XYZ file of C-alpha atoms in Angstrom:
411
model
C 64.950 15.914 -36.712
C 66.873 17.890 -33.857
C 63.588 17.994 -31.605
C 63.455 14.111 -32.032
C 66.967 13.725 -31.153
C 66.635 15.912 -28.220
C 63.502 14.181 -26.921
C 65.530 10.898 -26.894
C 68.329 12.628 -25.408
C 66.069 13.634 -22.593
C 64.524 10.201 -22.406
C 68.263 8.650 -22.032
C 69.508 11.052 -19.887
C 66.312 10.452 -17.439
C 66.443 6.710 -17.970
C 64.861 5.887 -14.245
C 61.852 8.135 -14.416
C 61.218 7.549 -18.029
C 61.365 3.896 -17.124
C 58.727 4.549 -14.482
C 56.198 6.615 -16.742
C 56.203 3.610 -19.602
C 55.455 1.063 -17.182
C 52.458 3.485 -15.205
C 51.093 4.521 -18.872
C 51.591 0.726 -19.979
C 49.828 -0.354 -16.917
C 46.992 2.258 -16.876
C 46.093 2.055 -20.468
C 45.875 -1.861 -19.796
C 43.638 -1.285 -16.961
C 41.275 1.207 -19.045
C 41.333 -1.170 -22.275
C 40.000 -4.145 -20.055
C 37.653 -1.992 -17.980
C 35.530 -0.268 -20.598
C 36.467 -1.412 -24.052
C 36.469 -5.421 -23.923
C 33.788 -5.402 -21.247
C 31.455 -3.303 -23.575
C 32.546 -5.298 -26.851
C 31.867 -8.364 -25.685
C 28.538 -7.511 -23.871
C 27.679 -5.699 -27.817
C 28.715 -9.156 -29.800
C 26.056 -11.012 -27.346
C 23.573 -8.508 -28.391
C 24.122 -8.999 -31.866
C 23.524 -12.597 -31.744
C 19.699 -11.455 -30.868
C 19.633 -9.565 -33.640
C 20.734 -11.980 -35.970
C 17.517 -13.955 -35.304
C 15.331 -14.462 -38.353
C 11.603 -13.450 -37.625
C 8.523 -13.685 -40.404
C 7.332 -11.430 -42.820
C 4.448 -10.498 -40.480
C 6.037 -10.342 -37.139
C 6.842 -6.640 -36.165
C 10.206 -5.660 -34.502
C 10.133 -5.750 -30.739
C 9.195 -1.917 -29.334
C 10.736 -0.599 -26.498
C 9.912 2.663 -24.757
C 12.967 4.037 -22.712
C 12.755 6.573 -19.702
C 16.061 7.989 -19.141
C 16.951 10.648 -16.368
C 19.938 12.520 -17.756
C 20.386 14.180 -14.043
C 21.356 10.615 -12.530
C 24.547 9.836 -11.436
C 25.567 13.263 -11.116
C 24.771 14.020 -14.810
C 26.345 11.392 -16.338
C 23.456 8.830 -16.721
C 23.146 9.835 -20.654
C 26.584 9.573 -21.324
C 26.878 5.946 -19.520
C 23.520 4.936 -21.450
C 24.857 6.051 -24.710
C 28.087 4.502 -24.850
C 26.987 1.131 -22.918
C 23.203 0.309 -23.117
C 21.873 2.048 -26.266
C 24.154 -0.167 -29.145
C 23.365 -3.290 -27.601
C 19.741 -2.426 -27.692
C 19.925 -1.375 -31.592
C 21.939 -4.285 -32.415
C 19.374 -6.683 -30.790
C 16.876 -5.208 -33.324
C 14.951 -3.551 -30.861
C 12.840 -0.587 -31.863
C 13.720 2.135 -29.240
C 11.923 5.038 -28.233
C 14.102 7.436 -25.839
C 12.224 9.539 -23.628
C 14.720 11.928 -21.437
C 12.827 13.763 -18.307
C 14.051 17.310 -17.912
C 12.821 17.487 -14.427
C 11.616 16.016 -10.942
C 8.105 14.279 -11.009
C 8.207 14.670 -14.886
C 8.058 11.061 -15.407
C 4.806 10.613 -13.615
C 3.219 13.121 -16.270
C 4.712 10.963 -18.837
C 3.504 8.068 -18.298
C -0.095 8.961 -18.179
C 0.330 9.936 -21.857
C 2.678 6.961 -22.842
C 1.219 4.510 -25.262
C 1.098 0.773 -25.455
C 4.495 -0.784 -25.814
C 6.218 -4.065 -25.650
C 8.650 -3.173 -23.080
C 9.175 -0.287 -20.543
C 12.633 0.590 -19.874
C 13.774 2.557 -16.631
C 17.113 4.153 -17.301
C 18.047 5.702 -14.014
C 18.204 5.391 -9.984
C 15.696 4.635 -7.396
C 13.783 8.081 -7.701
C 13.324 7.448 -11.408
C 11.917 3.913 -10.947
C 9.718 5.385 -8.377
C 8.129 7.961 -10.392
C 7.643 5.828 -13.582
C 5.696 2.713 -11.688
C 3.991 5.616 -9.495
C 2.505 7.320 -13.062
C 2.115 3.660 -14.596
C -0.311 2.745 -11.347
C -1.793 6.254 -11.474
C -3.424 5.682 -14.941
C -6.882 4.257 -15.670
C -6.008 1.614 -17.692
C -3.743 0.457 -15.354
C -4.851 -3.336 -15.103
C -4.052 -3.698 -18.565
C -1.121 -1.267 -18.871
C 0.462 -3.098 -15.238
C 1.007 -6.236 -17.746
C 4.018 -4.689 -19.709
C 7.345 -6.505 -18.826
C 9.624 -3.698 -17.380
C 13.715 -3.142 -17.378
C 16.023 -1.380 -15.127
C 18.870 -0.111 -15.837
C 21.066 1.160 -13.086
C 22.506 4.532 -13.759
C 21.525 6.226 -10.675
C 23.411 7.017 -7.535
C 21.119 4.281 -5.087
C 20.047 1.017 -6.992
C 17.971 -0.656 -4.493
C 16.104 -3.197 -6.691
C 19.178 -3.698 -8.645
C 20.532 -6.376 -6.912
C 17.415 -8.353 -6.943
C 17.412 -8.861 -10.677
C 21.203 -8.264 -11.974
C 24.783 -9.657 -10.929
C 26.038 -7.240 -8.872
C 29.604 -5.711 -9.803
C 32.364 -3.192 -9.078
C 32.423 -2.260 -12.870
C 30.311 0.165 -13.772
C 30.209 -0.687 -17.408
C 29.966 -4.137 -16.645
C 26.826 -3.550 -14.178
C 24.730 -1.711 -17.009
C 25.492 -3.790 -19.865
C 24.634 -7.123 -18.156
C 21.523 -5.631 -17.099
C 20.704 -4.526 -20.750
C 21.375 -7.814 -22.020
C 19.117 -9.395 -19.407
C 16.096 -7.239 -21.040
C 16.993 -9.241 -24.060
C 17.106 -12.625 -22.568
C 13.474 -11.867 -22.060
C 12.914 -13.708 -18.300
C 10.924 -11.841 -16.036
C 9.819 -12.265 -12.359
C 6.862 -10.884 -10.321
C 7.450 -8.075 -7.985
C 5.472 -6.819 -5.202
C 4.165 -2.913 -5.225
C 3.244 -0.974 -1.768
C 0.238 1.935 -2.454
C 0.989 4.197 -0.004
C -1.688 6.784 0.487
C -2.163 9.825 2.573
C -5.456 11.648 3.628
C -5.090 14.405 0.734
C -2.434 13.626 -2.045
C -2.547 10.685 -4.596
C -1.157 7.691 -3.724
C 2.556 7.047 -4.297
C 3.686 3.430 -5.089
C 7.086 1.858 -3.877
C 8.786 -1.363 -4.669
C 11.116 -1.319 -1.532
C 9.605 0.152 1.204
C 9.018 2.640 3.967
C 11.203 4.235 6.723
C 10.627 6.464 9.106
C 12.905 7.389 12.238
C 16.001 8.512 13.873
C 18.448 6.392 11.271
C 16.977 7.617 8.606
C 17.085 11.092 9.823
C 20.866 10.414 10.182
C 21.546 9.192 6.720
C 20.171 11.880 5.381
C 22.975 14.400 6.935
C 25.969 12.401 6.071
C 26.616 14.176 3.493
C 27.127 17.159 5.032
C 30.555 16.200 7.037
C 31.694 15.063 3.886
C 35.173 16.764 4.853
C 35.440 14.210 7.929
C 36.621 11.532 5.300
C 35.448 7.722 6.754
C 34.551 9.488 9.888
C 31.278 11.127 9.007
C 28.973 8.656 9.341
C 30.230 8.323 12.908
C 29.850 12.204 12.963
C 26.449 12.389 11.983
C 25.318 9.686 14.473
C 27.564 11.526 17.093
C 25.906 14.978 16.131
C 22.297 13.906 15.601
C 22.501 12.229 19.299
C 23.651 15.423 20.645
C 20.605 17.509 19.091
C 17.938 15.273 19.998
C 17.980 12.683 22.794
C 16.135 10.611 23.308
C 15.562 9.989 19.771
C 12.175 8.105 20.057
C 9.184 8.350 17.340
C 5.666 7.346 18.572
C 3.583 6.078 16.101
C 0.093 3.818 16.373
C -0.348 1.158 13.809
C -3.320 -0.673 12.894
C -3.601 -3.867 10.269
C -5.725 -6.469 9.169
C -6.223 -9.756 10.516
C -4.728 -12.472 7.779
C -7.516 -14.164 4.880
C -7.125 -17.118 3.193
C -6.208 -16.548 -0.619
C -7.514 -18.875 -3.419
C -5.074 -21.181 -5.440
C -3.771 -19.587 -8.585
C -6.068 -20.274 -11.366
C -4.110 -21.184 -14.882
C -4.032 -18.805 -17.604
C -5.566 -21.189 -20.007
C -9.171 -20.996 -20.905
C -10.891 -24.170 -20.050
C -12.072 -26.322 -22.982
C -15.821 -25.311 -24.263
C -18.407 -28.370 -23.360
C -20.091 -30.457 -26.312
C -22.952 -28.988 -28.179
C -25.522 -31.528 -26.936
C -24.226 -30.930 -23.542
C -24.739 -27.499 -23.778
C -28.232 -27.786 -24.908
C -29.298 -30.200 -22.444
C -27.479 -28.557 -19.581
C -30.033 -25.279 -20.879
C -33.263 -27.295 -20.761
C -32.391 -28.442 -17.294
C -31.782 -25.074 -15.725
C -35.135 -23.783 -18.018
C -37.173 -27.077 -16.013
C -35.457 -27.021 -13.052
C -33.657 -23.862 -12.238
C -31.548 -23.304 -9.676
C -32.526 -22.178 -6.101
C -29.975 -19.367 -5.081
C -28.122 -19.679 -2.103
C -29.190 -17.284 0.529
C -25.944 -14.390 0.617
C -23.730 -14.843 3.248
C -23.419 -11.845 5.875
C -20.324 -10.202 5.476
C -18.025 -10.376 8.451
C -16.732 -6.440 9.562
C -12.922 -6.103 9.308
C -11.123 -6.765 12.296
C -8.106 -4.261 12.980
C -5.479 -5.115 15.488
C -4.233 -1.579 16.888
C -0.494 -1.166 18.599
C 0.948 1.842 20.114
C 4.651 1.751 19.055
C 7.618 3.930 21.132
C 10.340 2.944 18.441
C 13.892 4.235 17.292
C 12.940 3.305 13.700
C 10.230 1.741 11.618
C 10.186 0.167 8.348
C 7.403 -1.383 6.370
C 8.818 -2.897 3.152
C 8.388 -5.850 0.842
C 9.842 -9.013 0.156
C 11.558 -8.077 -3.021
C 15.212 -9.093 -2.479
C 14.636 -12.547 -3.095
C 11.411 -12.533 -5.836
C 12.276 -16.004 -6.984
C 11.372 -17.397 -3.517
C 8.564 -19.867 -3.585
C 5.909 -18.788 -1.098
C 2.792 -20.006 0.175
C 2.087 -16.263 1.213
C 2.011 -12.607 0.663
C 3.291 -10.493 3.273
C 4.432 -7.111 4.708
C 7.739 -7.022 6.787
C 7.149 -4.668 9.577
C 10.388 -3.970 11.312
C 10.785 -1.697 14.651
C 13.739 -1.141 16.682
C 12.898 -0.594 20.630
C 14.562 2.293 22.454
C 16.478 -0.614 24.171
C 18.053 -1.495 20.746
C 16.308 -5.024 20.762
C 14.954 -5.782 16.877
C 11.494 -7.093 17.052
C 10.364 -8.424 13.595
C 6.820 -8.637 12.635
C 5.591 -10.381 9.947
C 1.955 -9.429 8.954
C 0.489 -11.857 6.691
C -2.400 -11.864 3.860
C -3.817 -13.825 1.601
C -5.987 -12.295 -1.152
C -9.430 -13.252 -1.758
C -9.396 -10.938 -4.738
C -8.003 -7.590 -5.818
C -10.470 -5.685 -3.895
C -9.616 -7.385 -0.429
C -5.798 -5.974 -0.516
C -3.957 -5.840 2.986
C -3.900 -2.604 4.226
C -1.685 -1.190 7.005
C -2.559 2.339 8.599
C 0.030 4.332 10.266
C -0.589 7.481 12.530
C 2.735 9.036 13.372
C 2.501 10.640 16.711
C 2.489 13.789 17.239
C 0.755 14.817 13.730
C 2.955 18.075 13.680
C 6.699 17.905 13.608
C 6.733 14.189 12.993
C 9.798 14.436 10.233
C 10.373 12.833 6.974
C 9.622 9.495 5.202
C 12.051 7.262 3.227
C 9.889 5.702 0.279
C 12.387 4.033 -1.904
C 14.914 6.237 -0.702
C 13.190 9.283 -1.755
C 12.282 11.741 0.875
C 8.466 12.863 1.830
C 6.766 14.706 4.640
C 5.503 12.403 7.597
C 1.567 12.289 7.786
C -1.067 9.438 8.158
C -0.831 7.081 5.548
C -2.550 3.566 4.515
C -0.128 1.303 3.447
C -1.597 -1.504 0.844
C 0.266 -4.658 -0.488
C -0.469 -5.507 -4.224
C 1.008 -8.754 -4.607
C 2.917 -9.655 -7.809
C 1.304 -6.553 -9.262
C 4.596 -5.631 -11.858
C 6.898 -7.832 -13.800
C 10.599 -6.943 -14.114
C 13.256 -8.528 -16.098
C 15.515 -10.547 -14.408
C 19.044 -11.995 -15.164
C 19.327 -15.692 -15.679
C 22.000 -15.647 -13.677
C 20.723 -13.536 -11.015
C 17.885 -16.180 -10.648
C 19.904 -19.045 -10.224
C 21.965 -17.450 -7.472
C 18.817 -16.545 -5.452
C 17.555 -19.949 -6.046
C 20.538 -21.261 -4.431
C 19.907 -18.718 -1.228
C 17.191 -20.092 -1.076
C 17.720 -23.989 -0.848
């Protein structure tokens, strides 16, 4: 009792400090409560709504395979997933199989062994997402496996694809929970994929694109000047200019001319003709066989070659707005000339079949010491590569609110 009286006496003698401390603790507690618990609780209630939906006795629970990178977000990804995303999935009645990666590149190997599932969820950043789609599209049965819808829960330091699928928010908890809820909504959008193949290694697949040049090299060194605070970016550019001038990259780019693409065929199978019609059709072909048409001579591929002297070269997809209606599928090639003039070259392609893909050949000059590529924010040694566009290859879950925002931007 004496200790309690002593505490109250100290608070009374220092009433100004006590008042300030009480206000600070009250405000901090209210901010923390609103930032985490209210947001997480509201989204978990939304998850429960999906879990209360009735299913027939013959219908099975939806199965989801989650590829989680615990090292993402400076080692906080596992905690963020368990606190914010996992409860929503469980409350929604989803049967979750959680697979955690132990080292870089393991996700590619895991995708080779993964069995068929109702949905695939990637919990991590750009690096984890690239490993998953690369392992998926390297499979022998990738044609059927690529039809599995994919969900992306942004838990990494770089989440480039998140702005195309989810509503961005400064609140990390809200961002994660809204991304998880968009998976439960079930709406998907098709995304293009870039196949980047070197001379020796297996192909690498990307959803955003490839960057090569001086600005990419500078961006990789910004973290070294952390002690300069807000001036670190300018310092990185300044020291890079002093070390190397002019910062020019020589390359040879060859690409194919556009070819027409047939219209998309409906997924519904045509109705089978009547039995008498089929019998008459077969008899007609038997007595009067059709004359086969002479084979058409295949025209040789016409490559257009350009020599570039540029500060930065980027080849990227149009996945920033996946809901935009397009009459063609295209790669966007951007080069920054030495005079700092931006020149945009749109290489368009229409596909007759999945075997006639648009290809773009990139030859860095000289071959040695050409630096590094940035493929979906992952570093690769620069070499001669062939970039092939795979249009609408994968389907990702997209938030309904974000879809409406993107449609409004198009209008």
